[in-house]
Amino acid sequence: MRAFKADLHIHSCLSPCGELEMSPRAIVERSLEKGLDLIALCDHNSAENTGAAIRAGRGKGLAVLAGIEISSMEEVHSLALFDTEEQATGMQELIYRHMRGTNRPELFGDQVVADEFDQVERFNDRLLIGAVQMSLREIVTAVHRLGGLSIASHVDRPSFSILSQLGFFPEDVDLDGVEVSGRTTPVKARAEIPGLEKFTVVSFSDAHFPEDIGQPCTCFLMEAPSVEEIRLALREEGGRKVVV
């Protein structure tokens, strides 16, 4: 059992709001500089840069999970975390089938798909900033079916959070945990936000700029940097836990 310093909510240059300097390779390099052990790329409604990040992190002492930040039809953001690029791609295929619209780079920004060597492969022209025509419950169910974790994003924020959009935590949505932003702390959020007592609370950076990576992060006490180990830590099972 060891401590893993983790930032599981990082956007790359694929996200329309992500900086172009947030290439998969640059994210890995900055994460290592920040002393992180585990990260996840969670671009908006797409996993097309996760494979490059996983390859860029190999052999460097940094574990990289494949993630997506999904916007439901209610405009609730949630993190989907997977062990493999293949699992994330399976979720992405489902998302793409339920998306509408074309990106307008002059309004929303470029959506760059890059490889592990910082080479631009192509531009994604889907409207990744938009909402997927799936309910939050349907999204969480699909993530679990593919073996992933589902964590409600930045629940303390006044927009695009489960509380800003729905006003409560639905009983029929089986979330694995909730994330708070760097505007607060898990301890403070538990004291101030009704309903959080039911969940393990984590905090990640939601980084769109290199300097934001790891600010904040969460420490997991577990055996390995895997989705199943994180699941156990969120449930405080088998000696695994989240260290606040």
Short mmCIF file of C-alpha atoms in Angstrom, two decimals:
data_model
loop_
_atom_site.label_atom_id
_atom_site.label_comp_id
_atom_site.label_asym_id
_atom_site.label_seq_id
_atom_site.Cartn_x
_atom_site.Cartn_y
_atom_site.Cartn_z
CA MET A 1 0.00 0.00 0.00
CA ARG A 2 1.36 3.44 -0.91
CA ALA A 3 0.20 7.00 -1.44
CA PHE A 4 -0.52 8.16 -5.00
CA LYS A 5 -0.70 11.90 -5.60
CA ALA A 6 -3.36 12.22 -8.29
CA ASP A 7 -4.92 14.83 -10.56
CA LEU A 8 -7.72 13.08 -12.43
CA HIS A 9 -9.26 16.07 -14.21
CA ILE A 10 -6.92 17.59 -16.81
CA HIS A 11 -7.96 19.01 -20.19
CA SER A 12 -5.71 18.81 -23.24
CA CYS A 13 -5.63 20.84 -26.45
CA LEU A 14 -8.53 18.68 -27.66
CA SER A 15 -10.94 20.52 -25.36
CA PRO A 16 -12.13 23.72 -27.05
CA CYS A 17 -11.38 25.63 -23.84
CA GLY A 18 -7.96 24.01 -23.39
CA GLU A 19 -4.79 25.87 -24.33
CA LEU A 20 -2.90 24.70 -27.42
CA GLU A 21 0.19 24.23 -25.24
CA MET A 22 -1.69 21.48 -23.36
CA SER A 23 -0.44 18.68 -25.59
CA PRO A 24 -0.44 15.14 -24.17
CA ARG A 25 3.35 15.14 -23.94
CA ALA A 26 3.47 18.58 -22.28
CA ILE A 27 0.84 17.48 -19.75
CA VAL A 28 2.92 14.44 -18.81
CA GLU A 29 6.08 16.51 -18.45
CA ARG A 30 4.40 19.17 -16.29
CA SER A 31 2.71 16.49 -14.16
CA LEU A 32 6.10 14.94 -13.43
CA GLU A 33 7.48 18.36 -12.52
CA LYS A 34 4.59 18.76 -10.07
CA GLY A 35 5.41 15.45 -8.40
CA LEU A 36 2.22 13.70 -9.46
CA ASP A 37 2.03 9.90 -9.56
CA LEU A 38 -1.29 9.52 -11.38
CA ILE A 39 -3.26 11.67 -13.83
CA ALA A 40 -6.24 11.37 -16.14
CA LEU A 41 -6.96 13.30 -19.33
CA CYS A 42 -10.64 14.28 -19.24
CA ASP A 43 -11.40 16.28 -22.35
CA HIS A 44 -14.92 17.42 -23.09
CA ASN A 45 -16.98 14.58 -24.59
CA SER A 46 -13.97 12.94 -26.26
CA ALA A 47 -11.10 10.57 -25.49
CA GLU A 48 -9.08 11.06 -28.68
CA ASN A 49 -5.95 12.34 -26.89
CA THR A 50 -5.92 9.78 -24.07
CA GLY A 51 -3.90 7.18 -25.97
CA ALA A 52 -1.15 9.70 -26.70
CA ALA A 53 -0.99 10.69 -23.04
CA ILE A 54 -0.81 7.06 -21.92
CA ARG A 55 2.06 6.40 -24.34
CA ALA A 56 3.85 9.62 -23.35
CA GLY A 57 3.75 8.57 -19.69
CA ARG A 58 5.11 5.04 -20.15
CA GLY A 59 8.45 4.38 -18.49
CA LYS A 60 8.51 7.77 -16.79
CA GLY A 61 7.00 6.92 -13.43
CA LEU A 62 3.63 8.50 -14.18
CA ALA A 63 0.46 6.44 -14.50
CA VAL A 64 -2.13 7.85 -16.93
CA LEU A 65 -5.79 6.88 -16.95
CA ALA A 66 -8.10 7.40 -19.91
CA GLY A 67 -10.90 9.81 -19.05
CA ILE A 68 -13.68 11.95 -20.48
CA GLU A 69 -15.59 14.85 -18.98
CA ILE A 70 -19.13 14.27 -20.21
CA SER A 71 -21.87 16.90 -20.39
CA SER A 72 -25.31 15.33 -19.99
CA MET A 73 -28.52 16.56 -21.57
CA GLU A 74 -29.18 18.37 -18.28
CA GLU A 75 -25.75 20.04 -18.77
CA VAL A 76 -24.33 18.26 -15.74
CA HIS A 77 -20.60 17.56 -16.07
CA SER A 78 -19.19 14.27 -14.80
CA LEU A 79 -15.83 12.50 -15.05
CA ALA A 80 -15.64 9.04 -16.61
CA LEU A 81 -12.39 7.27 -15.69
CA PHE A 82 -11.08 4.09 -17.33
CA ASP A 83 -7.95 1.95 -17.18
CA THR A 84 -7.54 1.67 -20.94
CA GLU A 85 -7.88 3.71 -24.09
CA GLU A 86 -10.12 0.99 -25.50
CA GLN A 87 -12.66 1.37 -22.70
CA ALA A 88 -12.68 5.14 -23.09
CA THR A 89 -13.07 4.79 -26.85
CA GLY A 90 -16.10 2.58 -26.26
CA MET A 91 -17.66 5.35 -24.17
CA GLN A 92 -16.66 7.91 -26.78
CA GLU A 93 -18.45 5.97 -29.51
CA LEU A 94 -21.64 6.09 -27.46
CA ILE A 95 -21.20 9.81 -26.82
CA TYR A 96 -20.59 10.57 -30.48
CA ARG A 97 -23.81 8.77 -31.45
CA HIS A 98 -25.70 11.13 -29.15
CA MET A 99 -23.99 14.41 -30.14
CA ARG A 100 -25.17 17.10 -32.50
CA GLY A 101 -23.50 20.13 -34.04
CA THR A 102 -20.19 21.21 -35.56
CA ASN A 103 -17.44 23.12 -33.81
CA ARG A 104 -16.84 26.75 -34.72
CA PRO A 105 -13.17 27.38 -33.90
CA GLU A 106 -13.55 31.16 -34.14
CA LEU A 107 -16.04 31.00 -31.26
CA PHE A 108 -15.03 27.99 -29.18
CA GLY A 109 -11.40 27.33 -30.10
CA ASP A 110 -9.53 24.64 -31.99
CA GLN A 111 -9.92 20.99 -30.98
CA VAL A 112 -6.51 19.45 -31.63
CA VAL A 113 -5.81 15.73 -31.73
CA ALA A 114 -2.08 15.26 -31.10
CA ASP A 115 0.29 12.31 -30.75
CA GLU A 116 2.78 11.57 -27.97
CA PHE A 117 5.51 13.49 -29.83
CA ASP A 118 3.59 16.80 -29.97
CA GLN A 119 2.68 16.35 -33.62
CA VAL A 120 -0.79 17.52 -34.69
CA GLU A 121 -2.68 14.63 -36.24
CA ARG A 122 -5.97 16.33 -37.07
CA PHE A 123 -8.69 18.66 -35.82
CA ASN A 124 -11.89 17.30 -34.30
CA ASP A 125 -14.86 19.13 -35.84
CA ARG A 126 -17.58 17.87 -33.49
CA LEU A 127 -19.24 20.32 -31.10
CA LEU A 128 -17.39 18.99 -28.05
CA ILE A 129 -18.42 21.99 -25.94
CA GLY A 130 -22.07 20.95 -26.29
CA ALA A 131 -24.27 18.57 -24.33
CA VAL A 132 -24.71 14.89 -25.11
CA GLN A 133 -28.30 13.77 -25.66
CA MET A 134 -28.14 11.32 -22.77
CA SER A 135 -29.33 11.81 -19.21
CA LEU A 136 -26.86 11.80 -16.33
CA ARG A 137 -28.29 8.47 -15.16
CA GLU A 138 -27.80 6.94 -18.63
CA ILE A 139 -24.21 8.21 -18.75
CA VAL A 140 -23.29 6.85 -15.31
CA THR A 141 -24.87 3.48 -16.16
CA ALA A 142 -22.90 3.29 -19.43
CA VAL A 143 -19.62 4.20 -17.72
CA HIS A 144 -20.10 1.42 -15.16
CA ARG A 145 -21.06 -1.07 -17.85
CA LEU A 146 -17.68 -0.39 -19.50
CA GLY A 147 -15.82 -0.88 -16.21
CA GLY A 148 -15.23 2.78 -15.40
CA LEU A 149 -15.76 5.17 -12.53
CA SER A 150 -18.19 8.09 -12.58
CA ILE A 151 -17.47 11.18 -10.48
CA ALA A 152 -19.64 14.31 -10.47
CA SER A 153 -17.51 17.27 -11.58
CA HIS A 154 -16.91 20.45 -9.54
CA VAL A 155 -20.16 20.20 -7.55
CA ASP A 156 -19.43 23.51 -5.79
CA ARG A 157 -19.56 25.56 -8.98
CA PRO A 158 -22.56 27.71 -9.98
CA SER A 159 -22.76 26.21 -13.48
CA PHE A 160 -22.45 22.80 -15.17
CA SER A 161 -22.53 20.95 -11.86
CA ILE A 162 -25.07 18.45 -10.59
CA LEU A 163 -26.26 20.90 -7.93
CA SER A 164 -26.43 23.96 -10.20
CA GLN A 165 -28.40 22.04 -12.84
CA LEU A 166 -30.52 19.66 -10.77
CA GLY A 167 -30.36 21.12 -7.28
CA PHE A 168 -29.87 17.75 -5.58
CA PHE A 169 -28.20 14.34 -5.85
CA PRO A 170 -30.70 11.96 -7.50
CA GLU A 171 -31.13 8.63 -5.70
CA ASP A 172 -31.17 6.71 -9.00
CA VAL A 173 -27.74 8.01 -10.14
CA ASP A 174 -25.04 5.69 -8.79
CA LEU A 175 -22.08 8.08 -8.55
CA ASP A 176 -18.76 6.73 -7.28
CA GLY A 177 -17.74 10.07 -5.78
CA VAL A 178 -17.92 13.83 -6.16
CA GLU A 179 -15.29 16.39 -7.05
CA VAL A 180 -14.96 19.91 -5.69
CA SER A 181 -12.93 22.60 -7.40
CA GLY A 182 -9.96 24.49 -6.04
CA ARG A 183 -12.35 27.20 -4.84
CA THR A 184 -12.97 25.15 -1.71
CA THR A 185 -11.67 22.03 0.07
CA PRO A 186 -13.32 18.64 0.62
CA VAL A 187 -13.54 19.31 4.36
CA LYS A 188 -15.13 22.73 3.92
CA ALA A 189 -17.46 21.48 1.18
CA ARG A 190 -18.73 18.65 3.39
CA ALA A 191 -19.64 21.19 6.05
CA GLU A 192 -21.38 23.59 3.66
CA ILE A 193 -23.01 21.53 0.89
CA PRO A 194 -26.05 19.38 1.79
CA GLY A 195 -25.90 15.83 0.49
CA LEU A 196 -22.12 15.44 0.36
CA GLU A 197 -22.15 13.26 3.47
CA LYS A 198 -23.24 10.37 1.22
CA PHE A 199 -20.09 10.55 -0.92
CA THR A 200 -16.33 10.49 -0.77
CA VAL A 201 -15.17 13.94 -1.87
CA VAL A 202 -12.07 14.50 -4.01
CA SER A 203 -10.49 17.60 -5.51
CA PHE A 204 -8.70 17.91 -8.85
CA SER A 205 -7.37 20.79 -10.92
CA ASP A 206 -9.69 20.88 -13.97
CA ALA A 207 -6.54 22.28 -15.57
CA HIS A 208 -6.77 24.09 -18.90
CA PHE A 209 -3.30 25.67 -18.58
CA PRO A 210 0.03 23.94 -17.76
CA GLU A 211 0.55 25.94 -14.57
CA ASP A 212 -2.80 24.72 -13.18
CA ILE A 213 -1.92 21.01 -13.28
CA GLY A 214 -1.92 19.52 -9.79
CA GLN A 215 -3.56 22.58 -8.21
CA PRO A 216 -5.34 21.00 -6.38
CA CYS A 217 -4.86 17.24 -6.31
CA THR A 218 -5.95 14.30 -4.15
CA CYS A 219 -3.88 11.59 -2.48
CA PHE A 220 -5.10 7.99 -2.67
CA LEU A 221 -3.74 5.27 -0.36
CA MET A 222 -3.89 2.09 -2.42
CA GLU A 223 -1.86 -0.72 -3.95
CA ALA A 224 -1.76 0.33 -7.59
CA PRO A 225 -2.83 3.24 -9.85
CA SER A 226 -5.90 1.52 -11.29
CA VAL A 227 -9.61 2.20 -11.55
CA GLU A 228 -10.46 -0.74 -9.29
CA GLU A 229 -8.04 0.48 -6.61
CA ILE A 230 -9.51 3.99 -6.81
CA ARG A 231 -12.98 2.47 -6.51
CA LEU A 232 -11.91 0.71 -3.30
CA ALA A 233 -10.34 3.92 -1.98
CA LEU A 234 -13.54 5.88 -2.63
CA ARG A 235 -15.45 3.21 -0.70
CA GLU A 236 -12.75 3.00 2.01
CA GLU A 237 -12.49 -0.75 1.56
CA GLY A 238 -9.54 -3.10 2.11
CA GLY A 239 -7.43 -0.44 3.77
CA ARG A 240 -7.63 1.86 0.76
CA LYS A 241 -8.75 5.42 1.34
CA VAL A 242 -8.66 9.02 0.20
CA VAL A 243 -6.20 11.10 2.22
CA VAL A 244 -7.43 14.71 2.61
#
